[in-house]
mmCIF file of C-alpha atoms and ligand atoms in Angstrom:
data_model
loop_
_atom_site.group_PDB
_atom_site.id
_atom_site.type_symbol
_atom_site.label_atom_id
_atom_site.label_comp_id
_atom_site.label_asym_id
_atom_site.label_seq_id
_atom_site.Cartn_x
_atom_site.Cartn_y
_atom_site.Cartn_z
ATOM 1 C CA MET I 984 113.815 127.970 86.732
ATOM 2 C CA SER I 985 112.775 128.217 90.315
ATOM 3 C CA PHE I 986 109.785 129.846 91.888
ATOM 4 C CA THR I 987 109.940 131.720 95.154
ATOM 5 C CA VAL I 988 107.595 130.168 97.693
ATOM 6 C CA GLN I 989 105.617 132.029 100.313
ATOM 7 C CA ARG I 990 103.687 129.459 102.303
ATOM 8 C CA ASN I 991 100.112 130.179 103.315
ATOM 9 C CA PRO I 992 100.262 130.787 107.088
ATOM 10 C CA ASN I 993 96.588 129.815 107.359
ATOM 11 C CA PRO I 994 95.925 126.804 105.129
ATOM 12 C CA LEU I 995 92.468 125.305 105.366
ATOM 13 C CA PRO I 996 92.385 122.980 108.405
ATOM 14 C CA GLU I 997 92.705 119.315 107.450
ATOM 15 C CA ALA I 998 89.161 118.409 108.499
ATOM 16 C CA GLU I 999 87.726 121.197 106.327
ATOM 17 C CA ARG I 1000 89.900 120.169 103.407
ATOM 18 C CA ALA I 1001 88.708 116.581 103.801
ATOM 19 C CA ALA I 1002 85.097 117.810 103.780
ATOM 20 C CA ALA I 1003 85.777 119.835 100.612
ATOM 21 C CA LEU I 1004 87.424 116.849 98.919
ATOM 22 C CA ALA I 1005 84.521 114.598 99.907
ATOM 23 C CA ASN I 1006 82.065 116.830 98.081
ATOM 24 C CA PRO I 1007 84.011 119.180 95.828
ATOM 25 C CA GLY I 1008 81.452 120.033 93.152
ATOM 26 C CA PHE I 1009 83.140 122.077 90.433
ATOM 27 C CA GLY I 1010 85.115 125.233 91.198
ATOM 28 C CA GLN I 1011 83.577 125.752 94.627
ATOM 29 C CA PHE I 1012 86.758 125.340 96.660
ATOM 30 C CA ARG I 1013 90.233 126.566 95.916
ATOM 31 C CA THR I 1014 93.514 125.231 97.256
ATOM 32 C CA ASP I 1015 95.778 127.115 99.681
ATOM 33 C CA HIS I 1016 98.176 128.601 97.136
ATOM 34 C CA MET I 1017 98.383 130.217 93.727
ATOM 35 C CA VAL I 1018 101.135 131.072 91.276
ATOM 36 C CA ARG I 1019 101.787 134.529 89.882
ATOM 37 C CA ILE I 1020 104.211 135.699 87.203
ATOM 38 C CA ASP I 1021 104.237 139.288 85.967
ATOM 39 C CA TRP I 1022 105.272 140.549 82.559
ATOM 40 C CA THR I 1023 106.667 143.943 81.627
ATOM 41 C CA PRO I 1024 107.873 145.169 78.218
ATOM 42 C CA ALA I 1025 111.357 145.844 79.612
ATOM 43 C CA ASP I 1026 111.948 142.524 81.361
ATOM 44 C CA GLY I 1027 109.436 140.132 79.837
ATOM 45 C CA TRP I 1028 108.351 137.429 82.295
ATOM 46 C CA GLY I 1029 109.686 138.069 85.786
ATOM 47 C CA PRO I 1030 110.326 135.562 88.564
ATOM 48 C CA GLY I 1031 107.554 133.092 89.320
ATOM 49 C CA ALA I 1032 106.059 133.148 92.795
ATOM 50 C CA VAL I 1033 104.001 130.616 94.727
ATOM 51 C CA LEU I 1034 101.842 132.712 97.037
ATOM 52 C CA PRO I 1035 99.074 132.154 99.581
ATOM 53 C CA TYR I 1036 95.752 132.019 97.699
ATOM 54 C CA GLY I 1037 94.046 135.344 98.140
ATOM 55 C CA PRO I 1038 92.400 138.382 96.558
ATOM 56 C CA LEU I 1039 94.167 140.474 93.951
ATOM 57 C CA SER I 1040 94.484 144.187 94.386
ATOM 58 C CA LEU I 1041 93.663 145.916 91.098
ATOM 59 C CA ASP I 1042 93.517 149.523 90.019
ATOM 60 C CA PRO I 1043 89.941 150.219 88.829
ATOM 61 C CA ALA I 1044 91.421 151.297 85.476
ATOM 62 C CA THR I 1045 93.057 147.853 84.975
ATOM 63 C CA SER I 1046 92.574 147.353 81.273
ATOM 64 C CA ALA I 1047 91.451 143.675 81.485
ATOM 65 C CA LEU I 1048 88.403 144.897 83.420
ATOM 66 C CA HIS I 1049 87.434 147.220 80.581
ATOM 67 C CA TYR I 1050 88.569 145.697 77.324
ATOM 68 C CA GLY I 1051 88.843 142.032 78.219
ATOM 69 C CA GLN I 1052 92.411 141.044 77.419
ATOM 70 C CA LEU I 1053 91.890 137.924 79.499
ATOM 71 C CA ILE I 1054 92.605 134.340 78.476
ATOM 72 C CA PHE I 1055 92.490 131.089 80.409
ATOM 73 C CA GLU I 1056 93.080 127.357 80.289
ATOM 74 C CA GLY I 1057 91.693 124.314 82.063
ATOM 75 C CA LEU I 1058 93.443 121.013 82.793
ATOM 76 C CA LYS I 1059 93.362 118.389 85.500
ATOM 77 C CA ALA I 1060 95.844 116.609 87.762
ATOM 78 C CA TYR I 1061 95.003 113.033 88.765
ATOM 79 C CA ARG I 1062 96.269 110.853 91.595
ATOM 80 C CA GLN I 1063 97.910 107.767 90.051
ATOM 81 C CA PRO I 1064 97.716 104.214 91.449
ATOM 82 C CA ASP I 1065 101.307 104.484 92.818
ATOM 83 C CA GLY I 1066 100.378 107.637 94.767
ATOM 84 C CA SER I 1067 102.120 110.027 92.370
ATOM 85 C CA ILE I 1068 100.273 112.873 90.628
ATOM 86 C CA ALA I 1069 100.137 113.420 86.866
ATOM 87 C CA THR I 1070 98.462 115.842 84.459
ATOM 88 C CA PHE I 1071 97.065 115.090 81.031
ATOM 89 C CA ARG I 1072 98.795 116.747 78.038
ATOM 90 C CA PRO I 1073 99.709 120.003 79.842
ATOM 91 C CA GLU I 1074 101.977 121.005 76.942
ATOM 92 C CA ALA I 1075 98.862 121.091 74.732
ATOM 93 C CA ASN I 1076 97.248 123.576 77.135
ATOM 94 C CA ALA I 1077 100.457 125.635 77.146
ATOM 95 C CA ALA I 1078 100.437 125.710 73.333
ATOM 96 C CA ARG I 1079 96.752 126.656 73.185
ATOM 97 C CA MET I 1080 97.288 129.424 75.727
ATOM 98 C CA ALA I 1081 100.117 130.777 73.570
ATOM 99 C CA ARG I 1082 97.768 130.795 70.544
ATOM 100 C CA SER I 1083 95.059 132.538 72.589
ATOM 101 C CA ALA I 1084 97.665 135.105 73.681
ATOM 102 C CA GLN I 1085 98.610 135.800 70.055
ATOM 103 C CA ARG I 1086 94.976 136.327 69.099
ATOM 104 C CA LEU I 1087 94.431 138.798 71.945
ATOM 105 C CA ALA I 1088 97.726 140.626 71.324
ATOM 106 C CA MET I 1089 99.134 139.446 74.647
ATOM 107 C CA PRO I 1090 102.636 138.121 75.407
ATOM 108 C CA GLU I 1091 103.084 134.350 75.148
ATOM 109 C CA LEU I 1092 104.030 132.497 78.288
ATOM 110 C CA PRO I 1093 106.807 130.021 77.396
ATOM 111 C CA ALA I 1094 105.631 126.411 77.713
ATOM 112 C CA GLU I 1095 108.392 125.604 80.229
ATOM 113 C CA LEU I 1096 107.133 128.362 82.546
ATOM 114 C CA PHE I 1097 103.562 127.115 82.178
ATOM 115 C CA LEU I 1098 104.628 123.551 83.042
ATOM 116 C CA GLU I 1099 106.806 124.731 85.913
ATOM 117 C CA SER I 1100 103.911 126.726 87.362
ATOM 118 C CA VAL I 1101 101.736 123.612 87.313
ATOM 119 C CA ARG I 1102 104.467 121.565 88.941
ATOM 120 C CA ALA I 1103 105.072 124.195 91.650
ATOM 121 C CA LEU I 1104 101.402 124.592 92.578
ATOM 122 C CA VAL I 1105 100.574 120.889 92.565
ATOM 123 C CA ASP I 1106 103.687 120.219 94.623
ATOM 124 C CA ILE I 1107 102.738 122.592 97.426
ATOM 125 C CA ASP I 1108 99.012 121.736 97.306
ATOM 126 C CA GLN I 1109 99.353 117.987 96.696
ATOM 127 C CA ALA I 1110 97.168 117.181 99.692
ATOM 128 C CA TRP I 1111 94.308 118.584 97.582
ATOM 129 C CA VAL I 1112 94.595 115.793 95.000
ATOM 130 C CA SER I 1113 92.142 113.168 96.175
ATOM 131 C CA ASP I 1114 92.516 109.497 95.384
ATOM 132 C CA ALA I 1115 88.729 108.958 95.280
ATOM 133 C CA PRO I 1116 87.419 107.495 92.012
ATOM 134 C CA ASP I 1117 86.542 110.241 89.497
ATOM 135 C CA ALA I 1118 88.319 112.873 91.599
ATOM 136 C CA SER I 1119 90.863 115.311 90.186
ATOM 137 C CA LEU I 1120 92.392 118.704 90.800
ATOM 138 C CA TYR I 1121 91.186 121.185 88.173
ATOM 139 C CA LEU I 1122 93.931 123.643 87.291
ATOM 140 C CA ARG I 1123 92.992 127.070 86.013
ATOM 141 C CA PRO I 1124 95.840 129.045 84.439
ATOM 142 C CA PHE I 1125 94.881 132.529 83.258
ATOM 143 C CA MET I 1126 96.495 135.706 82.032
ATOM 144 C CA MET I 1127 95.230 139.260 82.074
ATOM 145 C CA ALA I 1128 96.230 142.781 81.140
ATOM 146 C CA THR I 1129 97.119 144.604 84.356
ATOM 147 C CA GLU I 1130 98.115 148.015 83.052
ATOM 148 C CA ALA I 1131 95.965 150.805 84.470
ATOM 149 C CA ALA I 1132 95.037 152.657 81.283
ATOM 150 C CA LEU I 1133 91.812 153.407 79.461
ATOM 151 C CA GLY I 1134 93.123 153.766 75.921
ATOM 152 C CA VAL I 1135 91.964 150.949 73.662
ATOM 153 C CA ARG I 1136 95.239 149.241 72.747
ATOM 154 C CA ALA I 1137 97.252 146.225 73.814
ATOM 155 C CA ALA I 1138 98.322 146.788 77.417
ATOM 156 C CA ASN I 1139 101.960 146.955 78.461
ATOM 157 C CA ALA I 1140 101.662 144.974 81.694
ATOM 158 C CA TYR I 1141 100.283 141.450 82.212
ATOM 159 C CA SER I 1142 99.966 138.889 84.972
ATOM 160 C CA TYR I 1143 99.806 135.136 84.596
ATOM 161 C CA LEU I 1144 98.114 133.368 87.482
ATOM 162 C CA LEU I 1145 97.406 129.743 88.268
ATOM 163 C CA ILE I 1146 94.797 128.600 90.761
ATOM 164 C CA ALA I 1147 93.505 125.097 91.505
ATOM 165 C CA SER I 1148 90.177 123.667 92.567
ATOM 166 C CA PRO I 1149 89.274 120.109 93.550
ATOM 167 C CA ALA I 1150 86.761 118.487 91.202
ATOM 168 C CA GLY I 1151 84.536 115.458 91.627
ATOM 169 C CA PRO I 1152 82.460 113.694 88.996
ATOM 170 C CA TYR I 1153 80.937 116.543 86.971
ATOM 171 C CA PHE I 1154 77.444 115.096 87.377
ATOM 172 C CA SER I 1155 76.752 113.758 90.850
ATOM 173 C CA SER I 1156 74.103 111.423 89.456
ATOM 174 C CA GLY I 1157 76.605 109.702 87.160
ATOM 175 C CA VAL I 1158 76.778 110.196 83.411
ATOM 176 C CA LYS I 1159 73.458 111.788 82.643
ATOM 177 C CA PRO I 1160 72.515 112.579 79.038
ATOM 178 C CA VAL I 1161 71.801 116.249 78.421
ATOM 179 C CA THR I 1162 69.042 117.937 76.431
ATOM 180 C CA VAL I 1163 70.333 120.577 74.029
ATOM 181 C CA TRP I 1164 68.901 123.678 72.374
ATOM 182 C CA LEU I 1165 70.013 124.482 68.814
ATOM 183 C CA SER I 1166 70.575 128.224 68.963
ATOM 184 C CA THR I 1167 69.708 130.092 65.772
ATOM 185 C CA GLU I 1168 69.315 133.462 67.463
ATOM 186 C CA TYR I 1169 72.769 133.746 69.016
ATOM 187 C CA SER I 1170 76.224 132.921 67.688
ATOM 188 C CA ARG I 1171 79.285 131.983 69.731
ATOM 189 C CA ALA I 1172 81.899 132.795 67.151
ATOM 190 C CA ALA I 1173 82.123 134.322 63.692
ATOM 191 C CA PRO I 1174 84.796 133.890 61.010
ATOM 192 C CA GLY I 1175 87.760 136.088 61.890
ATOM 193 C CA GLY I 1176 86.597 136.402 65.505
ATOM 194 C CA THR I 1177 87.952 134.804 68.663
ATOM 195 C CA GLY I 1178 86.112 131.442 68.592
ATOM 196 C CA ASP I 1179 89.308 129.396 68.496
ATOM 197 C CA ALA I 1180 90.873 131.332 71.385
ATOM 198 C CA LYS I 1181 90.056 130.573 75.002
ATOM 199 C CA CYS I 1182 89.263 134.133 76.012
ATOM 200 C CA ALA I 1183 86.899 135.285 78.731
ATOM 201 C CA GLY I 1184 84.713 137.319 76.372
ATOM 202 C CA ASN I 1185 83.591 134.191 74.496
ATOM 203 C CA TYR I 1186 82.055 132.881 77.706
ATOM 204 C CA ALA I 1187 80.408 136.192 78.618
ATOM 205 C CA ALA I 1188 78.811 136.218 75.167
ATOM 206 C CA SER I 1189 77.504 132.680 75.656
ATOM 207 C CA LEU I 1190 75.473 133.276 78.794
ATOM 208 C CA ALA I 1191 72.330 134.815 77.272
ATOM 209 C CA ALA I 1192 72.110 131.872 74.862
ATOM 210 C CA GLN I 1193 72.592 129.443 77.727
ATOM 211 C CA ALA I 1194 69.769 131.214 79.593
ATOM 212 C CA GLN I 1195 67.576 130.893 76.506
ATOM 213 C CA ALA I 1196 68.349 127.171 76.326
ATOM 214 C CA ALA I 1197 67.310 126.835 79.973
ATOM 215 C CA GLU I 1198 64.043 128.680 79.242
ATOM 216 C CA GLN I 1199 63.384 126.072 76.570
ATOM 217 C CA GLY I 1200 63.856 123.343 79.175
ATOM 218 C CA CYS I 1201 67.319 122.433 77.867
ATOM 219 C CA ASP I 1202 70.543 121.830 79.787
ATOM 220 C CA GLN I 1203 72.947 123.219 77.219
ATOM 221 C CA VAL I 1204 73.111 125.328 74.097
ATOM 222 C CA VAL I 1205 74.450 123.931 70.825
ATOM 223 C CA TRP I 1206 76.247 126.535 68.730
ATOM 224 C CA LEU I 1207 75.735 126.649 64.993
ATOM 225 C CA ASP I 1208 77.892 128.489 62.475
ATOM 226 C CA ALA I 1209 77.295 132.233 62.555
ATOM 227 C CA VAL I 1210 76.808 132.627 58.799
ATOM 228 C CA GLU I 1211 74.089 130.102 57.910
ATOM 229 C CA HIS I 1212 73.033 128.842 61.359
ATOM 230 C CA ARG I 1213 73.185 125.450 59.773
ATOM 231 C CA TYR I 1214 76.425 123.692 60.721
ATOM 232 C CA VAL I 1215 76.941 122.285 64.185
ATOM 233 C CA GLU I 1216 79.978 123.690 66.007
ATOM 234 C CA GLU I 1217 80.052 123.024 69.760
ATOM 235 C CA MET I 1218 77.914 122.437 72.831
ATOM 236 C CA GLY I 1219 78.348 125.093 75.545
ATOM 237 C CA GLY I 1220 81.989 124.721 76.578
ATOM 238 C CA MET I 1221 82.512 121.312 74.976
ATOM 239 C CA ASN I 1222 83.197 119.839 71.536
ATOM 240 C CA LEU I 1223 80.790 117.382 69.912
ATOM 241 C CA TYR I 1224 81.038 113.904 68.398
ATOM 242 C CA PHE I 1225 78.520 112.055 66.233
ATOM 243 C CA VAL I 1226 78.558 108.241 66.184
ATOM 244 C CA TYR I 1227 77.259 106.453 63.080
ATOM 245 C CA GLY I 1228 76.595 102.709 63.134
ATOM 246 C CA SER I 1229 77.440 100.498 66.059
ATOM 247 C CA GLY I 1230 79.808 97.893 67.457
ATOM 248 C CA ALA I 1231 83.162 97.443 65.753
ATOM 249 C CA ASP I 1232 81.826 99.207 62.645
ATOM 250 C CA ALA I 1233 80.997 102.453 64.436
ATOM 251 C CA ARG I 1234 82.270 105.600 62.731
ATOM 252 C CA LEU I 1235 82.925 108.815 64.638
ATOM 253 C CA VAL I 1236 82.548 112.249 63.137
ATOM 254 C CA THR I 1237 83.476 115.475 64.923
ATOM 255 C CA PRO I 1238 82.897 118.940 63.456
ATOM 256 C CA LYS I 1239 86.065 120.072 61.742
ATOM 257 C CA LEU I 1240 88.032 123.021 63.094
ATOM 258 C CA THR I 1241 86.983 125.885 60.865
ATOM 259 C CA GLY I 1242 88.504 128.638 62.994
ATOM 260 C CA THR I 1243 85.294 129.282 64.898
ATOM 261 C CA LEU I 1244 85.527 126.220 67.162
ATOM 262 C CA LEU I 1245 87.747 125.849 70.194
ATOM 263 C CA PRO I 1246 90.315 123.117 69.400
ATOM 264 C CA GLY I 1247 89.599 120.910 72.404
ATOM 265 C CA ILE I 1248 92.381 118.734 73.758
ATOM 266 C CA THR I 1249 89.820 116.085 74.714
ATOM 267 C CA ARG I 1250 88.411 116.204 71.168
ATOM 268 C CA GLU I 1251 91.855 115.695 69.667
ATOM 269 C CA SER I 1252 92.757 112.920 72.122
ATOM 270 C CA LEU I 1253 89.509 111.080 71.378
ATOM 271 C CA LEU I 1254 90.293 111.022 67.649
ATOM 272 C CA THR I 1255 93.400 109.002 68.564
ATOM 273 C CA ILE I 1256 91.734 106.827 71.208
ATOM 274 C CA ALA I 1257 88.871 106.011 68.828
ATOM 275 C CA GLN I 1258 91.355 104.897 66.177
ATOM 276 C CA ASP I 1259 93.256 102.834 68.775
ATOM 277 C CA LEU I 1260 89.965 101.097 69.582
ATOM 278 C CA GLY I 1261 89.438 100.338 65.884
ATOM 279 C CA TYR I 1262 86.763 102.906 65.068
ATOM 280 C CA SER I 1263 87.030 105.007 61.954
ATOM 281 C CA THR I 1264 87.049 108.764 62.494
ATOM 282 C CA ASP I 1265 86.417 111.837 60.431
ATOM 283 C CA GLU I 1266 86.528 115.594 60.910
ATOM 284 C CA ALA I 1267 83.777 117.044 58.750
ATOM 285 C CA VAL I 1268 81.010 119.604 58.582
ATOM 286 C CA VAL I 1269 77.795 118.318 60.152
ATOM 287 C CA SER I 1270 74.566 120.200 59.482
ATOM 288 C CA THR I 1271 71.508 120.175 61.696
ATOM 289 C CA GLU I 1272 69.657 118.495 58.777
ATOM 290 C CA ASP I 1273 72.310 115.721 58.740
ATOM 291 C CA TRP I 1274 71.791 115.290 62.466
ATOM 292 C CA ARG I 1275 68.020 115.101 62.197
ATOM 293 C CA ALA I 1276 67.983 112.862 59.109
ATOM 294 C CA GLY I 1277 70.671 110.504 60.454
ATOM 295 C CA ASN I 1278 68.705 110.208 63.637
ATOM 296 C CA ALA I 1279 65.453 109.503 61.779
ATOM 297 C CA SER I 1280 67.067 106.804 59.600
ATOM 298 C CA GLY I 1281 68.778 105.202 62.584
ATOM 299 C CA GLU I 1282 72.194 105.598 60.941
ATOM 300 C CA LEU I 1283 73.244 108.089 63.629
ATOM 301 C CA THR I 1284 73.287 106.139 66.882
ATOM 302 C CA GLU I 1285 74.949 108.345 69.504
ATOM 303 C CA VAL I 1286 76.016 111.939 70.069
ATOM 304 C CA PHE I 1287 78.261 113.103 72.874
ATOM 305 C CA ALA I 1288 80.055 116.231 74.034
ATOM 306 C CA CYS I 1289 83.627 116.201 75.335
ATOM 307 C CA GLY I 1290 85.846 118.495 77.367
ATOM 308 C CA THR I 1291 88.218 118.532 80.318
ATOM 309 C CA ALA I 1292 85.636 119.351 82.962
ATOM 310 C CA ALA I 1293 82.945 116.761 82.142
ATOM 311 C CA VAL I 1294 85.070 114.323 80.043
ATOM 312 C CA ILE I 1295 82.273 112.795 77.909
ATOM 313 C CA THR I 1296 78.633 113.751 78.282
ATOM 314 C CA PRO I 1297 75.994 112.030 76.137
ATOM 315 C CA VAL I 1298 73.444 114.155 74.299
ATOM 316 C CA GLY I 1299 70.050 112.535 74.783
ATOM 317 C CA HIS I 1300 67.563 114.958 73.317
ATOM 318 C CA VAL I 1301 67.601 117.859 70.845
ATOM 319 C CA LYS I 1302 65.255 120.844 70.550
ATOM 320 C CA SER I 1303 65.169 123.719 68.100
ATOM 321 C CA ALA I 1304 62.655 126.404 67.161
ATOM 322 C CA ASP I 1305 60.939 124.023 64.720
ATOM 323 C CA ALA I 1306 61.876 120.450 65.678
ATOM 324 C CA GLU I 1307 62.620 118.096 68.530
ATOM 325 C CA TRP I 1308 64.080 114.595 68.574
ATOM 326 C CA THR I 1309 65.624 111.968 70.833
ATOM 327 C CA VAL I 1310 69.122 110.711 70.014
ATOM 328 C CA GLY I 1311 69.134 106.898 69.830
ATOM 329 C CA ASP I 1312 67.214 105.656 72.852
ATOM 330 C CA GLY I 1313 68.033 108.845 74.801
ATOM 331 C CA GLY I 1314 70.448 107.047 77.124
ATOM 332 C CA PRO I 1315 74.259 106.939 77.237
ATOM 333 C CA GLY I 1316 75.432 104.960 74.177
ATOM 334 C CA PRO I 1317 77.947 102.099 74.310
ATOM 335 C CA VAL I 1318 80.546 103.757 72.066
ATOM 336 C CA SER I 1319 80.406 107.002 74.089
ATOM 337 C CA MET I 1320 80.797 105.099 77.340
ATOM 338 C CA ARG I 1321 83.628 102.950 76.012
ATOM 339 C CA LEU I 1322 85.552 106.012 74.881
ATOM 340 C CA ARG I 1323 84.868 107.722 78.193
ATOM 341 C CA LYS I 1324 86.296 104.809 80.146
ATOM 342 C CA ALA I 1325 89.302 104.479 77.822
ATOM 343 C CA LEU I 1326 90.187 108.160 78.279
ATOM 344 C CA LEU I 1327 89.637 108.203 82.047
ATOM 345 C CA ASP I 1328 91.683 105.002 82.427
ATOM 346 C CA VAL I 1329 94.683 106.691 80.806
ATOM 347 C CA GLN I 1330 94.209 109.844 82.899
ATOM 348 C CA THR I 1331 93.935 107.959 86.184
ATOM 349 C CA GLY I 1332 96.737 105.533 85.358
ATOM 350 C CA GLN I 1333 94.462 102.470 85.156
ATOM 351 C CA ALA I 1334 95.568 101.821 81.573
ATOM 352 C CA PRO I 1335 98.864 102.165 79.699
ATOM 353 C CA ASP I 1336 99.674 105.524 78.135
ATOM 354 C CA PRO I 1337 100.939 104.578 74.655
ATOM 355 C CA HIS I 1338 100.992 108.174 73.401
ATOM 356 C CA GLY I 1339 102.970 109.628 76.323
ATOM 357 C CA TRP I 1340 100.147 111.967 77.289
ATOM 358 C CA MET I 1341 100.597 111.824 81.050
ATOM 359 C CA HIS I 1342 103.031 114.278 82.587
ATOM 360 C CA ARG I 1343 104.197 113.153 85.999
ATOM 361 C CA LEU I 1344 104.395 115.948 88.549
ATOM 362 C CA SER I 1345 105.397 114.343 91.826
HETATM 363 N N1 PLP L 1490 84.914 124.144 73.637
HETATM 364 C C1 PLP L 1490 84.893 125.176 74.483
HETATM 365 C C2 PLP L 1490 84.194 126.422 74.089
HETATM 366 C C3 PLP L 1490 85.543 125.070 75.727
HETATM 367 O O1 PLP L 1490 85.529 126.078 76.604
HETATM 368 C C4 PLP L 1490 86.217 123.875 76.062
HETATM 369 C C5 PLP L 1490 86.882 123.733 77.348
HETATM 370 O O2 PLP L 1490 87.980 124.079 77.537
HETATM 371 C C6 PLP L 1490 86.198 122.826 75.138
HETATM 372 C C7 PLP L 1490 85.542 123.002 73.939
HETATM 373 C C8 PLP L 1490 86.888 121.543 75.417
HETATM 374 O O3 PLP L 1490 88.275 121.720 75.413
HETATM 375 P P1 PLP L 1490 89.231 120.758 76.211
HETATM 376 O O4 PLP L 1490 88.934 119.389 75.741
HETATM 377 O O5 PLP L 1490 90.596 121.209 75.841
HETATM 378 O O6 PLP L 1490 88.905 120.946 77.643
HETATM 379 C C1 COI L 1491 85.664 122.195 79.802
HETATM 380 O O1 COI L 1491 86.606 121.797 80.456
HETATM 381 O O2 COI L 1491 85.065 121.484 78.989
HETATM 382 C C2 COI L 1491 85.215 123.576 79.970
HETATM 383 O O3 COI L 1491 84.536 124.091 79.150
HETATM 384 C C3 COI L 1491 85.608 124.270 81.170
HETATM 385 C C4 COI L 1491 84.671 125.381 81.507
HETATM 386 C C5 COI L 1491 84.580 125.485 82.987
HETATM 387 C C6 COI L 1491 85.119 126.639 80.846
#
């Protein structure tokens, strides 16, 4: 499998790239190239191409723009201590993208093509992978329906694209606990819906709730189940973990995957890392009453959110229409921070990788 390569004749000058890498934020800058692979019913996936990063030309009737057949992924590449570059569990992102494709009646991109696209882009844009602590290259694979047609049906033309964006520490002020709003007015996902797919529409539907959380003085929205508004599902674009007890006896509970949660790769990896560190783990339903009561009794000591972009983010304070409480002492908890370091150490090559999660690219 080889990709054709068309080099960008005008890459960002080195000094400007260095300035971007010194202060990347999240998603603000993109690298010099992108990958594109087109699909047709007759030929399936065509040849992969590495192209100069640039605008797409789309017919205004492109069906993704109307009916939202649009899925995406998010993973990171990290500079390793020996200077090489590696990604974390990219085959898990490829598998999730295939499941998202099935749910949205789109063609599945074979995992080998997904991995090859990552390798090809990181290879040509390797200068964009900083070796600064906490730095990474965020990779954004996505696929959309490109057929120009206004009938509501699965399209018969698709494009897979991969772009990349340098990322620094998600929070410039370090790991800052967030305040969350328990949303009972809005739902992210309902049984039978698309909650376990990573499709663009889920994020569009989340924005009004996020705005409501901000109006309530909160950083993030916490999603509850759509039927009873009682069981905790996720926080914004991250999964959640509840820590009971402390020290070596700490027990971690993460909401179980009911079909309405996104199966996070960080969530799944942390179940394993927590067990490696000797903590007991459970996937269970957690109600808002459990959260409040556990907090009041002191049994629940820490809560954190996890995802690729922000790794682990402590939850410090909770607000809902009828209650408000502080989690533990409101600061980052020791179990959360230990897990965060253990995960980042594997990703950045500071610790051994006993589960073979790192995929070396160059
Ligand atoms: N939940 C939602 C809704 C997300 O968008 C994401 C991010 O991809 C996650 C959870 C965390 O998933 P992962 O750990 O695979 O990044
Ligand atoms: C995550 O990585 O946790 C995300 O939710 C990514 C986000 C930018 C969609």
